[in-house]
Phi, psi and omega in degrees: 000130176264139184262144182237163177245162183247121185301131155264129178224099180284334167323307169312337185288144179197153181308144174073005179285134191264124172249176170224130176251126185247087188225211164246085173295120174069019183084001181269139187292129177043068177264146180238111179244136186254175187182179178218151185258132194245345162208165194245345198222049175265129193300162179304124166297142187253116174268005177120160187299302192282015185243174177276122187239141193261161169187166206067031174207152161286165165225141168287149190227136195205149166266070178270005193032042180280157187241190178296142198096341185258013176301146178068010175285160174261156178268086187270145161282178180294330173292340183102357172268153193271107180268359186178169189238113192290127183259305191194182179188187180252138177282334188255015176211171174281353197286137168238158176224138200242143174271116188302166180244017185299290211301331197275321182291322177293322162306321184306294203287325174286350181271325189272349170309306197259351165230093183287148183301119185085001182243185164278124168287154190281145186277006176260357185296143187223163173298340190290341149347292188265111199279117171241110177253154184205170186236021177052027176237146181254128180254140169232142180267126175254131171296151179315306170332310190282316196299339193283333186290337191273352179108017170309155177264163183287334189276318174288335157299334179271339162305301187293314168317334195255339183267151175300149181242160164277149167200149185288128189077216181229161005276175178076034181273351163272011185096346172302114168081014185240128193231133192308152169227003180195189176223175183262146183228138172288121177276294184212172166226165184274131184299135183076007195259169182288002171270319183321140166079325181266301167290140189223140180299152194075002185281138188246116175293118170275287190236140161231128189054046175063002171258127185295137173229118186221007180216129177314322199277334164285341173286305189295321166304333187265312171301335177281337186266020176211033173297143168093348185247188170246147165240159180265113177248128169244122184229164180236130181245108196044049177081002172256126180310134178223148181230128179215164177233133190229125165289149193257126183277144178276108171292332153325321183269356178233014190253128185273145180235009177220156166212167188249109182281115191238083175059063182062008176245187178219139168223155179195167177313144192291126193279167174308311191289313163293315167320303188286337174286328180259003170069043169253160181272153177292147165077026163281150179296091177267133193270101175276323181216118180289334170081201190271317191265335170277329176285336173307312185304331174078035166281120185275162177307146179055042150294159169236141190249133187251350183188131173222133170067038168088343188259130173294143173228103166278346175234183173280309184321300182301324186283328172302299185316315187296316184293332190271338196274323168309135177254153184312139175076358171282154186229115201238141173301166175211120180248153199200162169225167178237157172302327177291330185219068182290354179252001177245134176259122176266149183241122178233164185256125195264120190248118182281131182234113184250009187280317197274317199218015173067191179277172176309157188220104188278127179246134180241133179274149181235101201285341178298291186299343190047054184196158183264130190241125174299142180222140171282358174283144173286157185287137192286140178286132177308323194229128187295155173086006181268353188295315195303319198272318170288326186289324188278341188289286181315302180313308172287334167287327163300313180292326172288348169270332158301320186287328176288317180292340183271333183272341161295321169294325181278347170289289183239027162078007184246158180258166190294178191063009172072029164238136188294133182287151200305323170281358193256161175200144177283130201228117195253133183273145189259150178283153192278065182222104182300343167318297172308316177300297187303326173293313172307312182296326180297300189302324172310309188298320176294351188072012181254142181303106182334309173293335160289320171298335168299301176313318184295322192276327168301324180275349193264336206228340176098185180287316182287324180302305182309311183294336174285328170309303184300322176301306178306308188256042188276356186263357175299152173281108184232115167312135172274210181270339173289338192088018169272130177300136175272196193299178188082359193257155161194154179268115181238168172277163184303121184270173172273022172317129149311155174294322184294005170256358171224359184258146192288067179255175189275174190052247201261342176289339181298294194304327174298318170297313189293319183309315190277321196238354193269334194296326176285346177279317175309310194297324184279345191286319190291327184290326175288325163297317183282347164298315168279016186290345166302340184276168185278166185306329178267329160312305186300321179291339177285320175302313185293337187276342182289318189299320185294322183279344181291339189275003190225350186257164195203139173265131192240112170262122194246121171231138190233128184287156187315304196277010180237004172285126173267155170282166189091330171281130195259358194206152172247357150221164201220156188213130160203198188249140178237154180233128178278126180254333174220147184211088170268191182269343189245318185230155157228147182242148168246136170262114187222160175301162180265359164287326181271322165267083200275310194225166179270348177280083183201164174264132180234128182239127197243118169255107178290123190277355180273326187209146185293051183242153172233144190221132160295138176238168185238130166292114189262324177212169192213104170291142177273356182248303176270153200281062179211147176224171176225147187215122177270171180204164175255112196279337186294341179271355167281139169324164177280334165286331172302299187315321173290338183261345177269131192220150185290145180264160181256130192268127168256102198283332162225163351288154191267168192307151178215161181302132176092347173294155181262147171193158180252141176252127195225131182203164157261156172262174182313334194265349194078014184261137178300124187241135167217163180202154171274130185217171190233138191268142197255311185204129198259004189213053169282115186277138175274117172235109169251124187289156172297138199265182182272348178241141174302121166214153179312134152221160186287127169236167164074033184242135166244127185251163177258148170239147187245162162304317183206137181225202175250007200105186178296329190240037193233110169253161172186226178229154177253128170235167179258192181298342174276007195055017173294146173266126194271316176207174172255124187271119182235164182268142178235155185211158190199152188271145176240099190293325199284333187254343175074036184253150169285333190199145176223136182243146169217152172254152180209183181279120178242109193301134167300352168296307172285340174285330203284338170309306187286324177292326185293331187290307172303318178303317178293317178292326178293319184279328176282327164278039178287323173289348185217086194274346172286311184305327188282334171288307174310317176294335185293309180307315183282345167287326162309292202301318186286317158315319171294306187310316193291332182286336185290000000 
């Protein structure tokens, strides 16, 4: 097909000119709309704060009634010449706005000089060949009656009226016979620009380089020809004449030509357009797209990053250096603000990921090739002279942070971020009391949680007995109000104790664990119960159960990167409540529902209710039929105080829940607060029926669930316990697709019996106890066990 060209004729624009807009109006192919040019000096339309808005120019206006789909369509006259470019319009009116073509013709001629017809453009060519100058100032056009209110003198008005003026189109394109009807007034300047604090809002522009300036077209022509130079400006401020000299900024130098790709997101220097719209300084680190890592940290789109790992990041060069130096798995603070709350600084925890997307990649725009190329060089500063300010500040900040880390390591022998040194582990010295050991062993044998048992002893014996118990065990390690450990705590090198000696598992392993580590928790529960003796028996038991479950509940946050998102997963992030079922020296296990951990290719973050600590988790097992999964974590990465507080829950496999049974629904809120309420089982044999979805996805089958008379809503998960603090079942989350309501997903919570999970968990516990000295072998055998189980199910 032979392609024709449309002649650009901006000088043909005139009031009353009959025009036609040829385009795809409202998606209709080759729509031709008629109109008449009514204005040649219409203010640039405003499309909203977060959208691109033109400025410092006039637009043409006609009532052609163009809508979406006609953007960029040529506005032609009766001779087929283009006099404008359709750019926008109003939905509630027939008004349409066209971009004048004078500066477009100039840019076209400059391009033709560097790119001859039929030839090849030089590889060294850049967009800077089309010079574009600006004062980083927004002007607005005001009529003489409004300018007089700003203090314009009469003699100045007379000079401007008498001078020849520019105008779009004809007649008088060269200034003959056209007189000014208003003047340009300063509306705002960009903070930190050469015009900032020099020009003020309300200043009336009179002359530039000796030429009367009353039209945007003449202003653009002069600034484009003066890039890299300075212009002399004469203006009136409150009726007083002022003369200034301001350098002209090259718009290409303040327009980002590079970006930093970070885990599927993109960062670049704050552009001139965004800086002008939001009254912000140029060159700041702007989040164009959060991607995976910044999205996990809840950093929103259009945010400005001000610091990474305690080091200020006023520009992209500093931010790129800081982000590139971070190692995989590091957790560092990140500070940012948004334009909606520019006076409030937000702090987020950035979890560095190099597994799914690799390290940061710097991309540079190639104007000649029309492509982006990766580069090993760091982004170039938009504004020169910032290195002398940034480098000393960054060095001082890092030096102070290193000194703080050294002081902390010297004080307590631990590493920052709450990670204890690998060769150190908390050891609790047990008080030499045969009676306390016997009581702990008997409580574990009876199947009652130690904390609940301590509260019951207090209620039966009274204040005297509880106080005596507190005095007898006063030497155990109980944290005080400041969070410091009391006597009886020491740090020693890691011993060769096997998992069976410290893991909360079924059978004899439970008894061994209880005899060693329960004494301190029993002491704390007895002391708390004695202080709350004035409360009723039910209130005391409620607090005891709450304290017992706090040590075993975990908030599970799951994020799935876009590159690992598989079919059937209806979201990219999930959150639910998990239960610690194993807490050993080398590994811990968390039981959680499969609506929270849907697939294995994900990142898991565990927040413990017993102590304000967070750890990454790894998926160890996903049941192909039932709604539960096992997630592992590394207890050695926890602070010593947290390791002592976290405990494995006691699962009561039999008897199962029956109709009329009374139980407690306990769970963690998003703020890690314990939520619980007493409920009754209304039905214990409800057949679970989840229909298949349009896209194949996991759905639990062959299950009977329990219904309660009261819960915390359809999305609150947790555990069901008895009055003794033993876990009867997992209160997990289920999901299905509701086709009749056209909803992508509907979630609710139901009971997951401990009997369903016991078989798999016992196999994992056995491997942990037998292969404690060879952790890599244990990992391989766990994988083989899981594959064997999948094969049997299939």
